Each structure stands twice: as structure tokens, then as C-alpha cells.
Amino acid sequence: MPLLTQPAFGPKLSIGFITGGALLDVWMLVWRATLARSPLTAEGSFWFWGLLLTGLTLILIGAFLGSIGRAARRAELPPDEATPAEANIQTTAAAQPDVVAPATAAPVASPAGGTQPGAIPAQPAVASTNGIKY
């Protein structure tokens, strides 16, 4: 099934969201605990809480993205009742190799006057157009 041959993008994206959100939250808390010990101004409080909650939101999106991606992938698969029939078709096709006719070479006249059994005949010269051989 071609769907299963392509890796899902959800896990990578989920890890990126969780990592970005966690780093944003960590650095906001470090800033608050070290550089902004005094009460924050209205503008400082706005930026602190905005960035802290943005990081938390990114973590939540990353956490839910994995389960949403898995559910979407299951929804794209064929129904369960069709899967065994497809598996039987694939098994039957794999058990019977393709029929290939054996190649037989015709005897070719040799320059010495005899024939060489099994030799491949020489290819005839191809007509050329404008000096280019095709």
C-alpha cells in the first residue's frame, strides 16, 4: 500500500512544537526568576504572560498532534474487511512468479564459413539522419 510507504510528518512536527514550546517556557521562567525579580510593569507583565502561555500552547499542540496524526492515518487506511482480501491477492501474486519465455539464440554464420550455435547475431547498421546515428 503506497500510504504505508511514506513516513508520517506528524511525529517530527509534534517534537518540534513540544521542543519549541518547552524552550520558550523555560527561558521565560529563567528571565522572570533572575532578571525581573521586582514587580513587572504592565508592558513587562503582558510580554511575560503572553510568551509563557504561547509556549504552553505549543506544548499542548505538539502533544495532541501525535494522536491526531495517528487517528488520521488510521482513517485513510482501507476498511478492515478489505484488508484480508488484499492480503490474499498479494500472497497469490507473490506465489506465482511471472512467466518468462526462455531466450534462444539462432546459429550465426561465422567468418570462417561455419556456424556458431548460441551466438547472438550482429545488429544491422542503423540509418543516420544528419550524421547522427539513432
mmCIF file of C-alpha atoms in Angstrom:
data_model
loop_
_atom_site.group_PDB
_atom_site.id
_atom_site.type_symbol
_atom_site.label_atom_id
_atom_site.label_comp_id
_atom_site.label_asym_id
_atom_site.label_seq_id
_atom_site.Cartn_x
_atom_site.Cartn_y
_atom_site.Cartn_z
ATOM 1 C CA MET A 1 0.000 0.000 0.000
ATOM 2 C CA PRO A 2 1.546 3.305 -1.019
ATOM 3 C CA LEU A 3 0.157 5.067 2.048
ATOM 4 C CA LEU A 4 2.282 2.989 4.384
ATOM 5 C CA THR A 5 5.486 3.549 2.422
ATOM 6 C CA GLN A 6 5.625 7.287 3.178
ATOM 7 C CA PRO A 7 6.782 8.269 6.641
ATOM 8 C CA ALA A 8 4.356 10.377 8.619
ATOM 9 C CA PHE A 9 5.201 14.029 9.168
ATOM 10 C CA GLY A 10 3.252 14.217 12.446
ATOM 11 C CA PRO A 11 5.912 12.867 14.839
ATOM 12 C CA LYS A 12 8.583 15.266 13.573
ATOM 13 C CA LEU A 13 6.217 18.225 13.719
ATOM 14 C CA SER A 14 4.989 17.189 17.158
ATOM 15 C CA ILE A 15 8.540 17.001 18.509
ATOM 16 C CA GLY A 16 9.251 20.445 17.052
ATOM 17 C CA PHE A 17 6.184 22.004 18.698
ATOM 18 C CA ILE A 18 6.913 20.404 22.078
ATOM 19 C CA THR A 19 10.603 21.368 21.972
ATOM 20 C CA GLY A 20 9.922 24.952 20.886
ATOM 21 C CA GLY A 21 7.208 25.445 23.499
ATOM 22 C CA ALA A 22 9.283 23.950 26.297
ATOM 23 C CA LEU A 23 12.316 26.078 25.451
ATOM 24 C CA LEU A 24 10.180 29.212 25.289
ATOM 25 C CA ASP A 25 8.650 28.460 28.695
ATOM 26 C CA VAL A 26 11.991 27.616 30.291
ATOM 27 C CA TRP A 27 13.616 30.833 29.126
ATOM 28 C CA MET A 28 10.629 32.938 30.175
ATOM 29 C CA LEU A 29 10.747 31.422 33.675
ATOM 30 C CA VAL A 30 14.523 31.881 33.858
ATOM 31 C CA TRP A 31 14.144 35.528 32.848
ATOM 32 C CA ARG A 32 11.403 36.062 35.437
ATOM 33 C CA ALA A 33 13.353 34.365 38.222
ATOM 34 C CA THR A 34 16.677 36.106 37.541
ATOM 35 C CA LEU A 35 16.341 39.418 35.713
ATOM 36 C CA ALA A 36 12.812 40.521 36.546
ATOM 37 C CA ARG A 37 12.622 39.941 40.306
ATOM 38 C CA SER A 38 10.840 43.190 41.044
ATOM 39 C CA PRO A 39 7.147 43.589 40.191
ATOM 40 C CA LEU A 40 6.644 43.820 36.453
ATOM 41 C CA THR A 41 5.235 46.817 34.673
ATOM 42 C CA ALA A 42 2.056 46.383 32.687
ATOM 43 C CA GLU A 43 4.044 46.014 29.479
ATOM 44 C CA GLY A 44 6.510 43.542 31.050
ATOM 45 C CA SER A 45 3.683 41.502 32.506
ATOM 46 C CA PHE A 46 1.981 41.450 29.109
ATOM 47 C CA TRP A 47 5.074 40.059 27.373
ATOM 48 C CA PHE A 48 5.885 37.587 30.172
ATOM 49 C CA TRP A 49 2.423 36.037 30.342
ATOM 50 C CA GLY A 50 1.931 36.171 26.568
ATOM 51 C CA LEU A 51 5.152 34.315 25.795
ATOM 52 C CA LEU A 52 4.710 31.879 28.696
ATOM 53 C CA LEU A 53 1.215 30.932 27.567
ATOM 54 C CA THR A 54 2.362 30.757 23.929
ATOM 55 C CA GLY A 55 4.971 28.179 24.958
ATOM 56 C CA LEU A 56 2.363 26.229 26.892
ATOM 57 C CA THR A 57 0.054 26.317 23.871
ATOM 58 C CA LEU A 58 2.824 24.978 21.611
ATOM 59 C CA ILE A 59 3.444 22.116 24.044
ATOM 60 C CA LEU A 60 -0.261 21.221 24.048
ATOM 61 C CA ILE A 61 -0.480 21.380 20.247
ATOM 62 C CA GLY A 62 2.549 19.106 19.972
ATOM 63 C CA ALA A 63 1.094 16.663 22.499
ATOM 64 C CA PHE A 64 -2.232 16.422 20.679
ATOM 65 C CA LEU A 65 -0.731 16.453 17.183
ATOM 66 C CA GLY A 66 0.675 12.944 17.599
ATOM 67 C CA SER A 67 -2.664 11.388 18.498
ATOM 68 C CA ILE A 68 -4.494 13.400 15.827
ATOM 69 C CA GLY A 69 -1.977 12.237 13.196
ATOM 70 C CA ARG A 70 -2.332 8.598 14.219
ATOM 71 C CA ALA A 71 -6.130 8.836 14.043
ATOM 72 C CA ALA A 72 -5.973 10.473 10.609
ATOM 73 C CA ARG A 73 -3.599 7.785 9.346
ATOM 74 C CA ARG A 74 -5.969 5.031 10.531
ATOM 75 C CA ALA A 75 -8.872 6.828 8.840
ATOM 76 C CA GLU A 76 -7.021 6.790 5.493
ATOM 77 C CA LEU A 77 -6.456 3.020 5.584
ATOM 78 C CA PRO A 78 -8.842 0.707 3.748
ATOM 79 C CA PRO A 79 -11.643 -0.857 5.825
ATOM 80 C CA ASP A 80 -10.750 -3.891 7.925
ATOM 81 C CA GLU A 81 -12.930 -6.195 5.814
ATOM 82 C CA ALA A 82 -10.998 -5.253 2.650
ATOM 83 C CA THR A 83 -7.543 -5.783 4.154
ATOM 84 C CA PRO A 84 -7.596 -9.656 4.270
ATOM 85 C CA ALA A 85 -8.827 -9.821 0.666
ATOM 86 C CA GLU A 86 -5.997 -7.538 -0.453
ATOM 87 C CA ALA A 87 -3.509 -9.641 1.517
ATOM 88 C CA ASN A 88 -4.754 -12.799 -0.233
ATOM 89 C CA ILE A 89 -4.342 -11.143 -3.635
ATOM 90 C CA GLN A 90 -0.792 -10.093 -2.766
ATOM 91 C CA THR A 91 0.071 -13.585 -1.459
ATOM 92 C CA THR A 92 -1.292 -15.264 -4.581
ATOM 93 C CA ALA A 93 0.594 -12.867 -6.841
ATOM 94 C CA ALA A 94 3.842 -13.409 -4.926
ATOM 95 C CA ALA A 95 3.497 -17.203 -5.052
ATOM 96 C CA GLN A 96 3.227 -17.284 -8.848
ATOM 97 C CA PRO A 97 6.273 -15.729 -10.495
ATOM 98 C CA ASP A 98 5.930 -14.015 -13.844
ATOM 99 C CA VAL A 99 6.143 -16.292 -16.877
ATOM 100 C CA VAL A 100 9.196 -15.509 -18.999
ATOM 101 C CA ALA A 101 9.890 -17.266 -22.259
ATOM 102 C CA PRO A 102 13.448 -18.628 -22.467
ATOM 103 C CA ALA A 103 15.641 -16.811 -24.936
ATOM 104 C CA THR A 104 17.036 -18.983 -27.724
ATOM 105 C CA ALA A 105 19.810 -17.811 -29.953
ATOM 106 C CA ALA A 106 19.830 -18.736 -33.615
ATOM 107 C CA PRO A 107 23.019 -20.108 -35.169
ATOM 108 C CA VAL A 108 25.073 -17.357 -36.783
ATOM 109 C CA ALA A 109 27.404 -17.758 -39.693
ATOM 110 C CA SER A 110 30.999 -17.216 -38.665
ATOM 111 C CA PRO A 111 33.606 -15.537 -40.882
ATOM 112 C CA ALA A 112 35.338 -18.930 -41.241
ATOM 113 C CA GLY A 113 32.313 -20.340 -43.030
ATOM 114 C CA GLY A 114 30.754 -22.424 -40.229
ATOM 115 C CA THR A 115 28.060 -21.640 -37.748
ATOM 116 C CA GLN A 116 28.428 -20.946 -34.078
ATOM 117 C CA PRO A 117 25.448 -22.249 -32.102
ATOM 118 C CA GLY A 118 24.172 -19.894 -29.438
ATOM 119 C CA ALA A 119 25.933 -16.826 -30.801
ATOM 120 C CA ILE A 120 23.988 -13.608 -30.907
ATOM 121 C CA PRO A 121 23.642 -12.173 -34.408
ATOM 122 C CA ALA A 122 25.234 -8.810 -35.098
ATOM 123 C CA GLN A 123 22.903 -5.808 -35.120
ATOM 124 C CA PRO A 124 22.326 -4.267 -38.557
ATOM 125 C CA ALA A 125 23.621 -0.757 -39.126
ATOM 126 C CA VAL A 126 21.072 1.937 -38.316
ATOM 127 C CA ALA A 127 20.305 4.620 -40.837
ATOM 128 C CA SER A 128 21.516 8.021 -39.795
ATOM 129 C CA THR A 129 19.979 11.413 -40.314
ATOM 130 C CA ASN A 130 22.183 14.481 -40.436
ATOM 131 C CA GLY A 131 25.160 12.422 -39.338
ATOM 132 C CA ILE A 132 23.519 11.312 -36.040
ATOM 133 C CA LYS A 133 23.035 7.593 -35.509
ATOM 134 C CA TYR A 134 19.796 6.551 -33.877
#
